[in-house]
């Protein structure tokens, strides 16, 4: 267990969700030690920090598999459905088949309801509904959940098997799991789930996990931030379009993505774009 990541510390996400470290194995030094065994190039880099940065920059992933973390997480089912798509973790989830759940729901405050418009633009801020509309949605959500909870309890009270009764519970119900993953795959998870295009609710969990990673392996985190999170990667067609000063070869989707990248580079579009692509 690493001293910087105390086991048992709950990081709450909303009133009912959390992420808690159960255990860790390895740290920055374990990655460096493993890398130094493998190749002459890595031995020539004398500082641990320099070596870690070299490994990350050049996508040498296996040394990062020397570190593992086990998290205890409590997540609404709709978010868990996205989370569980990351296949490289080991998972043990609470059973709602052999025992009854105490259903708790991820409720939405009236000012939190997002509109569909703007949702798909990476980094775009989707609009929010006015509070009056939001209040109506939140009340409807609450009513649905109260009904679902009543139905669930009634089915159980009538002797229905929990594995069938659970069908009436909505996607906003929480599940709990132990989730163990190595650092290489955790960084991949974070890269996808911290991205502006990720759903805000899973991003909140990713942000909580990112803080844990930062405390656990600070040098790796620094390199990951520099070479992945804050990096801008250009595709072949994007590079060709920029060199030619003509974006006609790019699809509308690609043009939008390139726009976003240029914004990230902080270059004004006027400098890099030509009049042909308006
Ligand atoms: C913004 C966003 C939107 C999404 N939308 C959708 C959607 O609409 N529909 C949908 O179905 N999914 C969607 N996904 C899920 C997405 O397609 C991936 O399933 C998920 O992000 C897991 O990523 P992964 O497969 O790269 O990595 P993981 O499963 O975490 O695996 C990590 C890495 O291990 C390797 N790996 C794992 N398993 C295999 C394998 N069997 N063969 C070879 N290599 C393997 C790969 O290199 C992989 O990148 C979305 C994800 C994001 C982030």
mmCIF file of C-alpha atoms and ligand atoms in Angstrom:
data_model
loop_
_atom_site.group_PDB
_atom_site.id
_atom_site.type_symbol
_atom_site.label_atom_id
_atom_site.label_comp_id
_atom_site.label_asym_id
_atom_site.label_seq_id
_atom_site.Cartn_x
_atom_site.Cartn_y
_atom_site.Cartn_z
ATOM 1 C CA UNK A 1 0.000 0.000 0.000
ATOM 2 C CA UNK A 2 1.407 3.404 -0.927
ATOM 3 C CA UNK A 3 1.550 5.887 2.004
ATOM 4 C CA UNK A 4 0.203 8.758 -0.149
ATOM 5 C CA UNK A 5 -3.028 6.962 -0.985
ATOM 6 C CA UNK A 6 -4.621 5.937 2.294
ATOM 7 C CA UNK A 7 -6.949 2.980 1.988
ATOM 8 C CA UNK A 8 -10.477 3.631 3.083
ATOM 9 C CA UNK A 9 -10.635 7.354 2.262
ATOM 10 C CA UNK A 10 -13.997 7.974 0.595
ATOM 11 C CA UNK A 11 -14.099 10.509 -2.236
ATOM 12 C CA UNK A 12 -17.767 11.261 -2.694
ATOM 13 C CA UNK A 13 -19.357 11.932 -6.039
ATOM 14 C CA UNK A 14 -22.855 13.264 -5.422
ATOM 15 C CA UNK A 15 -24.722 12.183 -2.286
ATOM 16 C CA UNK A 16 -24.439 8.414 -2.853
ATOM 17 C CA UNK A 17 -21.515 7.761 -5.214
ATOM 18 C CA UNK A 18 -17.934 7.257 -4.125
ATOM 19 C CA UNK A 19 -14.471 6.050 -5.038
ATOM 20 C CA UNK A 20 -12.303 4.524 -2.327
ATOM 21 C CA UNK A 21 -8.829 3.013 -2.542
ATOM 22 C CA UNK A 22 -8.721 -0.573 -1.315
ATOM 23 C CA UNK A 23 -5.118 -1.315 -2.187
ATOM 24 C CA UNK A 24 -2.243 -0.336 -4.432
ATOM 25 C CA UNK A 25 0.808 -2.180 -5.686
ATOM 26 C CA UNK A 26 3.960 -0.445 -6.932
ATOM 27 C CA UNK A 27 4.713 3.210 -7.508
ATOM 28 C CA UNK A 28 6.850 5.413 -9.812
ATOM 29 C CA UNK A 29 9.992 3.574 -8.687
ATOM 30 C CA UNK A 30 8.533 0.162 -9.592
ATOM 31 C CA UNK A 31 7.964 1.381 -13.154
ATOM 32 C CA UNK A 32 11.504 2.713 -13.418
ATOM 33 C CA UNK A 33 12.991 -0.488 -11.979
ATOM 34 C CA UNK A 34 11.096 -2.639 -14.479
ATOM 35 C CA UNK A 35 12.073 -0.412 -17.395
ATOM 36 C CA UNK A 36 15.761 -0.479 -16.481
ATOM 37 C CA UNK A 37 15.777 -4.267 -16.711
ATOM 38 C CA UNK A 38 14.629 -4.247 -20.297
ATOM 39 C CA UNK A 39 16.760 -2.145 -22.601
ATOM 40 C CA UNK A 40 19.984 -0.254 -23.061
ATOM 41 C CA UNK A 41 18.154 2.949 -24.064
ATOM 42 C CA UNK A 42 16.369 3.124 -20.750
ATOM 43 C CA UNK A 43 19.616 2.564 -18.839
ATOM 44 C CA UNK A 44 21.174 5.593 -20.531
ATOM 45 C CA UNK A 45 18.548 7.903 -19.055
ATOM 46 C CA UNK A 46 19.845 8.570 -15.585
ATOM 47 C CA UNK A 47 16.991 10.319 -13.796
ATOM 48 C CA UNK A 48 13.831 8.455 -12.836
ATOM 49 C CA UNK A 49 11.716 11.385 -13.961
ATOM 50 C CA UNK A 50 13.436 11.561 -17.338
ATOM 51 C CA UNK A 51 12.979 7.833 -17.855
ATOM 52 C CA UNK A 52 9.289 7.888 -16.944
ATOM 53 C CA UNK A 53 8.732 10.760 -19.328
ATOM 54 C CA UNK A 54 10.624 8.921 -22.074
ATOM 55 C CA UNK A 55 8.515 5.779 -21.554
ATOM 56 C CA UNK A 56 5.227 7.638 -21.709
ATOM 57 C CA UNK A 57 6.266 9.800 -24.633
ATOM 58 C CA UNK A 58 7.255 6.730 -26.647
ATOM 59 C CA UNK A 59 4.262 4.573 -25.670
ATOM 60 C CA UNK A 60 6.375 1.993 -23.828
ATOM 61 C CA UNK A 61 3.408 0.701 -21.875
ATOM 62 C CA UNK A 62 4.470 -2.500 -20.141
ATOM 63 C CA UNK A 63 6.501 -0.953 -17.270
ATOM 64 C CA UNK A 64 3.305 0.834 -16.187
ATOM 65 C CA UNK A 65 1.625 -2.545 -15.807
ATOM 66 C CA UNK A 66 3.909 -3.127 -12.794
ATOM 67 C CA UNK A 67 1.566 -0.895 -10.771
ATOM 68 C CA UNK A 68 -1.958 -1.885 -9.848
ATOM 69 C CA UNK A 69 -4.779 -0.305 -7.927
ATOM 70 C CA UNK A 70 -7.954 -1.735 -6.474
ATOM 71 C CA UNK A 71 -10.824 0.711 -6.043
ATOM 72 C CA UNK A 72 -14.139 0.277 -4.320
ATOM 73 C CA UNK A 73 -16.660 2.268 -6.361
ATOM 74 C CA UNK A 74 -20.343 3.139 -6.050
ATOM 75 C CA UNK A 75 -21.771 4.269 -9.359
ATOM 76 C CA UNK A 76 -25.205 4.759 -10.951
ATOM 77 C CA UNK A 77 -26.026 1.926 -13.380
ATOM 78 C CA UNK A 78 -26.059 4.163 -16.477
ATOM 79 C CA UNK A 79 -22.500 5.269 -15.729
ATOM 80 C CA UNK A 80 -21.420 1.770 -14.734
ATOM 81 C CA UNK A 81 -22.585 0.613 -18.158
ATOM 82 C CA UNK A 82 -19.959 2.904 -19.730
ATOM 83 C CA UNK A 83 -17.351 2.123 -17.101
ATOM 84 C CA UNK A 84 -17.572 -1.652 -17.519
ATOM 85 C CA UNK A 85 -16.713 -1.355 -21.210
ATOM 86 C CA UNK A 86 -13.097 -1.067 -20.078
ATOM 87 C CA UNK A 87 -12.284 -4.739 -20.365
ATOM 88 C CA UNK A 88 -8.855 -4.866 -18.816
ATOM 89 C CA UNK A 89 -9.983 -4.504 -15.186
ATOM 90 C CA UNK A 90 -10.925 -7.275 -12.757
ATOM 91 C CA UNK A 91 -14.362 -6.714 -11.297
ATOM 92 C CA UNK A 92 -16.431 -8.029 -8.417
ATOM 93 C CA UNK A 93 -19.848 -6.443 -8.268
ATOM 94 C CA UNK A 94 -22.453 -6.545 -5.516
ATOM 95 C CA UNK A 95 -25.102 -9.173 -6.201
ATOM 96 C CA UNK A 96 -28.665 -8.001 -6.691
ATOM 97 C CA UNK A 97 -29.615 -11.579 -7.506
ATOM 98 C CA UNK A 98 -28.955 -13.312 -4.211
ATOM 99 C CA UNK A 99 -29.807 -10.412 -1.937
ATOM 100 C CA UNK A 100 -32.183 -7.468 -1.994
ATOM 101 C CA UNK A 101 -30.756 -4.033 -2.767
ATOM 102 C CA UNK A 102 -31.352 -0.912 -0.754
ATOM 103 C CA UNK A 103 -32.136 1.198 -3.787
ATOM 104 C CA UNK A 104 -30.682 4.679 -3.838
ATOM 105 C CA UNK A 105 -31.027 6.883 -6.871
ATOM 106 C CA UNK A 106 -28.798 9.412 -8.591
ATOM 107 C CA UNK A 107 -31.273 12.268 -8.533
ATOM 108 C CA UNK A 108 -30.894 15.334 -10.737
ATOM 109 C CA UNK A 109 -31.231 18.826 -9.257
ATOM 110 C CA UNK A 110 -33.559 21.176 -11.163
ATOM 111 C CA UNK A 111 -30.659 23.339 -12.397
ATOM 112 C CA UNK A 112 -28.653 20.350 -13.673
ATOM 113 C CA UNK A 113 -30.786 19.171 -16.609
ATOM 114 C CA UNK A 114 -28.777 19.495 -19.818
ATOM 115 C CA UNK A 115 -30.301 20.085 -23.234
ATOM 116 C CA UNK A 116 -29.526 17.766 -26.135
ATOM 117 C CA UNK A 117 -28.181 20.661 -28.229
ATOM 118 C CA UNK A 118 -24.408 21.135 -28.123
ATOM 119 C CA UNK A 119 -23.886 17.767 -26.431
ATOM 120 C CA UNK A 120 -21.852 16.255 -29.249
ATOM 121 C CA UNK A 121 -19.359 19.045 -29.695
ATOM 122 C CA UNK A 122 -16.110 17.968 -27.991
ATOM 123 C CA UNK A 123 -15.442 20.483 -25.267
ATOM 124 C CA UNK A 124 -18.757 22.156 -26.039
ATOM 125 C CA UNK A 125 -20.879 23.275 -23.140
ATOM 126 C CA UNK A 126 -24.350 21.900 -23.524
ATOM 127 C CA UNK A 127 -27.118 24.285 -22.573
ATOM 128 C CA UNK A 128 -29.005 23.932 -19.331
ATOM 129 C CA UNK A 129 -32.755 24.078 -18.929
ATOM 130 C CA UNK A 130 -34.280 26.942 -17.018
ATOM 131 C CA UNK A 131 -35.024 26.094 -13.378
ATOM 132 C CA UNK A 132 -38.802 26.018 -13.938
ATOM 133 C CA UNK A 133 -38.493 23.280 -16.542
ATOM 134 C CA UNK A 134 -35.821 21.541 -14.464
ATOM 135 C CA UNK A 135 -38.139 21.449 -11.447
ATOM 136 C CA UNK A 136 -40.785 19.645 -13.494
ATOM 137 C CA UNK A 137 -38.227 17.082 -14.723
ATOM 138 C CA UNK A 138 -36.863 16.502 -11.225
ATOM 139 C CA UNK A 139 -40.350 15.963 -9.811
ATOM 140 C CA UNK A 140 -41.175 13.502 -12.613
ATOM 141 C CA UNK A 141 -37.893 11.676 -11.978
ATOM 142 C CA UNK A 142 -38.624 11.461 -8.233
ATOM 143 C CA UNK A 143 -42.142 10.122 -8.862
ATOM 144 C CA UNK A 144 -40.835 7.453 -11.209
ATOM 145 C CA UNK A 145 -38.233 6.368 -8.689
ATOM 146 C CA UNK A 146 -40.678 6.302 -5.786
ATOM 147 C CA UNK A 147 -42.982 4.110 -7.875
ATOM 148 C CA UNK A 148 -40.094 1.859 -8.903
ATOM 149 C CA UNK A 149 -38.914 1.492 -5.314
ATOM 150 C CA UNK A 150 -42.456 0.709 -4.125
ATOM 151 C CA UNK A 151 -42.866 -1.879 -6.878
ATOM 152 C CA UNK A 152 -39.491 -3.442 -6.025
ATOM 153 C CA UNK A 153 -40.330 -3.730 -2.344
ATOM 154 C CA UNK A 154 -43.811 -5.079 -3.075
ATOM 155 C CA UNK A 155 -42.395 -7.774 -5.347
ATOM 156 C CA UNK A 156 -39.854 -8.792 -2.727
ATOM 157 C CA UNK A 157 -42.514 -8.773 0.000
ATOM 158 C CA UNK A 158 -44.641 -11.072 -2.198
ATOM 159 C CA UNK A 159 -41.728 -13.506 -2.330
ATOM 160 C CA UNK A 160 -40.515 -12.768 -5.868
ATOM 161 C CA UNK A 161 -36.836 -13.676 -6.395
ATOM 162 C CA UNK A 162 -34.552 -10.596 -6.144
ATOM 163 C CA UNK A 163 -33.117 -11.477 -9.581
ATOM 164 C CA UNK A 164 -36.559 -10.796 -11.085
ATOM 165 C CA UNK A 165 -37.689 -7.991 -8.800
ATOM 166 C CA UNK A 166 -34.629 -5.902 -9.725
ATOM 167 C CA UNK A 167 -35.936 -5.514 -13.284
ATOM 168 C CA UNK A 168 -38.230 -2.710 -12.168
ATOM 169 C CA UNK A 169 -35.350 -0.560 -10.876
ATOM 170 C CA UNK A 170 -34.276 2.275 -13.199
ATOM 171 C CA UNK A 171 -30.794 2.997 -14.581
ATOM 172 C CA UNK A 172 -30.232 5.710 -11.972
ATOM 173 C CA UNK A 173 -29.942 3.029 -9.240
ATOM 174 C CA UNK A 174 -26.450 2.608 -7.777
ATOM 175 C CA UNK A 175 -24.272 -0.440 -7.981
ATOM 176 C CA UNK A 176 -21.098 -1.171 -6.044
ATOM 177 C CA UNK A 177 -17.965 -2.987 -7.139
ATOM 178 C CA UNK A 178 -14.325 -3.677 -6.466
ATOM 179 C CA UNK A 179 -12.457 -2.601 -9.617
ATOM 180 C CA UNK A 180 -8.805 -3.595 -9.972
ATOM 181 C CA UNK A 181 -6.710 -2.410 -12.891
ATOM 182 C CA UNK A 182 -3.065 -1.868 -13.790
ATOM 183 C CA UNK A 183 -1.750 1.639 -14.271
ATOM 184 C CA UNK A 184 -1.281 1.326 -18.035
ATOM 185 C CA UNK A 185 -4.952 0.540 -18.552
ATOM 186 C CA UNK A 186 -6.054 2.989 -15.889
ATOM 187 C CA UNK A 187 -4.303 5.802 -17.772
ATOM 188 C CA UNK A 188 -6.137 4.694 -20.913
ATOM 189 C CA UNK A 189 -9.421 4.804 -18.982
ATOM 190 C CA UNK A 190 -8.574 8.280 -17.691
ATOM 191 C CA UNK A 191 -7.569 9.570 -21.118
ATOM 192 C CA UNK A 192 -10.969 8.559 -22.511
ATOM 193 C CA UNK A 193 -13.091 9.465 -19.522
ATOM 194 C CA UNK A 194 -11.439 12.803 -18.656
ATOM 195 C CA UNK A 195 -11.836 13.976 -22.247
ATOM 196 C CA UNK A 196 -14.298 16.802 -22.861
ATOM 197 C CA UNK A 197 -16.380 14.428 -25.024
ATOM 198 C CA UNK A 198 -16.969 12.022 -22.106
ATOM 199 C CA UNK A 199 -20.289 12.229 -20.269
ATOM 200 C CA UNK A 200 -20.051 14.712 -17.400
ATOM 201 C CA UNK A 201 -21.164 12.154 -14.813
ATOM 202 C CA UNK A 202 -18.402 9.637 -15.613
ATOM 203 C CA UNK A 203 -15.924 12.509 -15.915
ATOM 204 C CA UNK A 204 -16.612 13.348 -12.266
ATOM 205 C CA UNK A 205 -15.555 9.837 -11.280
ATOM 206 C CA UNK A 206 -12.529 10.033 -13.587
ATOM 207 C CA UNK A 207 -11.520 13.315 -11.919
ATOM 208 C CA UNK A 208 -11.706 11.711 -8.471
ATOM 209 C CA UNK A 209 -9.562 8.793 -9.681
ATOM 210 C CA UNK A 210 -7.135 11.205 -11.371
ATOM 211 C CA UNK A 211 -6.501 12.864 -7.985
ATOM 212 C CA UNK A 212 -5.705 9.473 -6.487
ATOM 213 C CA UNK A 213 -3.310 8.664 -9.361
ATOM 214 C CA UNK A 214 -1.615 12.030 -8.939
ATOM 215 C CA UNK A 215 -0.926 11.279 -5.268
ATOM 216 C CA UNK A 216 0.056 7.685 -5.894
ATOM 217 C CA UNK A 217 2.445 8.086 -8.887
ATOM 218 C CA UNK A 218 3.198 11.826 -9.179
ATOM 219 C CA UNK A 219 5.937 11.504 -11.816
ATOM 220 C CA UNK A 220 3.810 9.280 -14.023
ATOM 221 C CA UNK A 221 0.905 11.671 -13.622
ATOM 222 C CA UNK A 222 3.055 14.625 -14.630
ATOM 223 C CA UNK A 223 4.248 12.804 -17.772
ATOM 224 C CA UNK A 224 0.732 11.587 -18.578
ATOM 225 C CA UNK A 225 -0.582 15.118 -18.351
ATOM 226 C CA UNK A 226 2.204 16.494 -20.530
ATOM 227 C CA UNK A 227 2.213 13.782 -23.189
ATOM 228 C CA UNK A 228 -1.416 12.677 -23.297
ATOM 229 C CA UNK A 229 -3.932 15.002 -21.634
ATOM 230 C CA UNK A 230 -2.360 18.271 -22.722
ATOM 231 C CA UNK A 231 -1.036 16.950 -26.040
ATOM 232 C CA UNK A 232 -2.462 17.653 -29.465
ATOM 233 C CA UNK A 233 -2.031 14.927 -32.073
ATOM 234 C CA UNK A 234 -2.531 15.731 -35.731
ATOM 235 C CA UNK A 235 -3.720 13.080 -38.184
ATOM 236 C CA UNK A 236 -2.185 12.596 -41.633
ATOM 237 C CA UNK A 237 -5.115 14.270 -43.448
ATOM 238 C CA UNK A 238 -5.036 17.166 -40.946
ATOM 239 C CA UNK A 239 -1.342 17.673 -41.496
ATOM 240 C CA UNK A 240 -1.794 17.585 -45.283
ATOM 241 C CA UNK A 241 -4.689 20.068 -45.072
ATOM 242 C CA UNK A 242 -2.616 22.450 -42.953
ATOM 243 C CA UNK A 243 0.390 22.162 -45.263
ATOM 244 C CA UNK A 244 -1.765 22.753 -48.333
ATOM 245 C CA UNK A 245 -3.674 25.550 -46.630
ATOM 246 C CA UNK A 246 -6.849 23.937 -47.903
ATOM 247 C CA UNK A 247 -9.286 21.926 -45.837
ATOM 248 C CA UNK A 248 -11.532 20.656 -48.641
ATOM 249 C CA UNK A 249 -10.092 17.140 -48.284
ATOM 250 C CA UNK A 250 -11.422 16.955 -44.718
ATOM 251 C CA UNK A 251 -14.925 15.823 -43.860
ATOM 252 C CA UNK A 252 -17.100 18.289 -41.893
ATOM 253 C CA UNK A 253 -16.454 16.200 -38.765
ATOM 254 C CA UNK A 254 -12.688 16.309 -39.304
ATOM 255 C CA UNK A 255 -12.811 20.082 -39.911
ATOM 256 C CA UNK A 256 -14.518 20.507 -36.556
ATOM 257 C CA UNK A 257 -11.955 18.318 -34.828
ATOM 258 C CA UNK A 258 -9.096 20.248 -36.412
ATOM 259 C CA UNK A 259 -10.736 23.505 -35.319
ATOM 260 C CA UNK A 260 -10.798 22.197 -31.752
ATOM 261 C CA UNK A 261 -7.162 21.157 -31.938
ATOM 262 C CA UNK A 262 -6.131 24.566 -33.242
ATOM 263 C CA UNK A 263 -8.069 26.168 -30.426
ATOM 264 C CA UNK A 264 -6.133 23.975 -27.998
ATOM 265 C CA UNK A 265 -2.838 24.987 -29.569
ATOM 266 C CA UNK A 266 -4.080 28.510 -28.993
ATOM 267 C CA UNK A 267 -3.373 29.585 -32.524
ATOM 268 C CA UNK A 268 -5.924 31.865 -34.075
ATOM 269 C CA UNK A 269 -7.756 30.210 -36.909
ATOM 270 C CA UNK A 270 -7.057 33.218 -39.105
ATOM 271 C CA UNK A 271 -3.370 32.391 -39.128
ATOM 272 C CA UNK A 272 -3.724 28.713 -39.943
ATOM 273 C CA UNK A 273 -6.904 28.634 -41.992
ATOM 274 C CA UNK A 274 -7.267 29.941 -45.495
ATOM 275 C CA UNK A 275 -10.246 31.766 -47.053
ATOM 276 C CA UNK A 276 -11.115 28.635 -49.082
ATOM 277 C CA UNK A 277 -12.441 26.759 -46.081
ATOM 278 C CA UNK A 278 -15.026 29.170 -44.736
HETATM 279 C C1 LIG B 1 -16.885 9.386 -25.491
HETATM 280 C C2 LIG B 1 -17.153 7.925 -25.674
HETATM 281 C C3 LIG B 1 -18.270 7.517 -26.390
HETATM 282 C C4 LIG B 1 -18.535 6.155 -26.575
HETATM 283 N N1 LIG B 1 -19.646 5.782 -27.267
HETATM 284 C C5 LIG B 1 -19.917 4.462 -27.452
HETATM 285 C C6 LIG B 1 -21.075 4.026 -28.177
HETATM 286 O O1 LIG B 1 -21.856 4.840 -28.648
HETATM 287 N N2 LIG B 1 -21.316 2.706 -28.313
HETATM 288 C C7 LIG B 1 -20.452 1.757 -27.810
HETATM 289 O O2 LIG B 1 -20.703 0.571 -27.960
HETATM 290 N N3 LIG B 1 -19.342 2.137 -27.107
HETATM 291 C C8 LIG B 1 -19.055 3.442 -26.929
HETATM 292 N N4 LIG B 1 -17.941 3.808 -26.217
HETATM 293 C C9 LIG B 1 -17.084 2.762 -25.630
HETATM 294 C C10 LIG B 1 -15.817 2.548 -26.450
HETATM 295 O O3 LIG B 1 -16.125 2.093 -27.757
HETATM 296 C C11 LIG B 1 -14.898 1.512 -25.762
HETATM 297 O O4 LIG B 1 -15.559 0.287 -25.664
HETATM 298 C C12 LIG B 1 -14.497 1.926 -24.362
HETATM 299 O O5 LIG B 1 -14.126 3.282 -24.330
HETATM 300 C C13 LIG B 1 -13.345 1.045 -23.875
HETATM 301 O O6 LIG B 1 -12.182 1.445 -24.534
HETATM 302 P P1 LIG B 1 -11.117 0.434 -25.150
HETATM 303 O O7 LIG B 1 -11.819 -0.638 -25.899
HETATM 304 O O8 LIG B 1 -10.085 1.230 -25.870
HETATM 305 O O9 LIG B 1 -10.346 -0.040 -23.904
HETATM 306 P P2 LIG B 1 -10.352 -1.134 -22.771
HETATM 307 O O10 LIG B 1 -11.430 -2.140 -22.872
HETATM 308 O O11 LIG B 1 -10.220 -0.330 -21.522
HETATM 309 O O12 LIG B 1 -8.992 -1.852 -23.076
HETATM 310 C C14 LIG B 1 -7.762 -1.151 -23.025
HETATM 311 C C15 LIG B 1 -6.941 -1.520 -24.232
HETATM 312 O O13 LIG B 1 -6.666 -2.917 -24.192
HETATM 313 C C16 LIG B 1 -6.658 -3.435 -25.513
HETATM 314 N N5 LIG B 1 -7.706 -4.439 -25.638
HETATM 315 C C17 LIG B 1 -8.681 -4.717 -24.759
HETATM 316 N N6 LIG B 1 -9.434 -5.734 -25.190
HETATM 317 C C18 LIG B 1 -8.935 -6.087 -26.383
HETATM 318 C C19 LIG B 1 -9.275 -7.074 -27.344
HETATM 319 N N7 LIG B 1 -10.305 -7.899 -27.187
HETATM 320 N N8 LIG B 1 -8.534 -7.184 -28.457
HETATM 321 C C20 LIG B 1 -7.470 -6.373 -28.652
HETATM 322 N N9 LIG B 1 -7.101 -5.402 -27.793
HETATM 323 C C21 LIG B 1 -7.814 -5.277 -26.665
HETATM 324 C C22 LIG B 1 -6.885 -2.279 -26.446
HETATM 325 O O14 LIG B 1 -5.643 -1.743 -26.818
HETATM 326 C C23 LIG B 1 -7.620 -1.307 -25.581
HETATM 327 O O15 LIG B 1 -7.506 0.038 -26.013
HETATM 328 C C24 LIG B 1 -17.656 5.173 -26.031
HETATM 329 C C25 LIG B 1 -16.528 5.593 -25.315
HETATM 330 C C26 LIG B 1 -16.264 6.945 -25.134
HETATM 331 C C27 LIG B 1 -15.044 7.355 -24.349
#
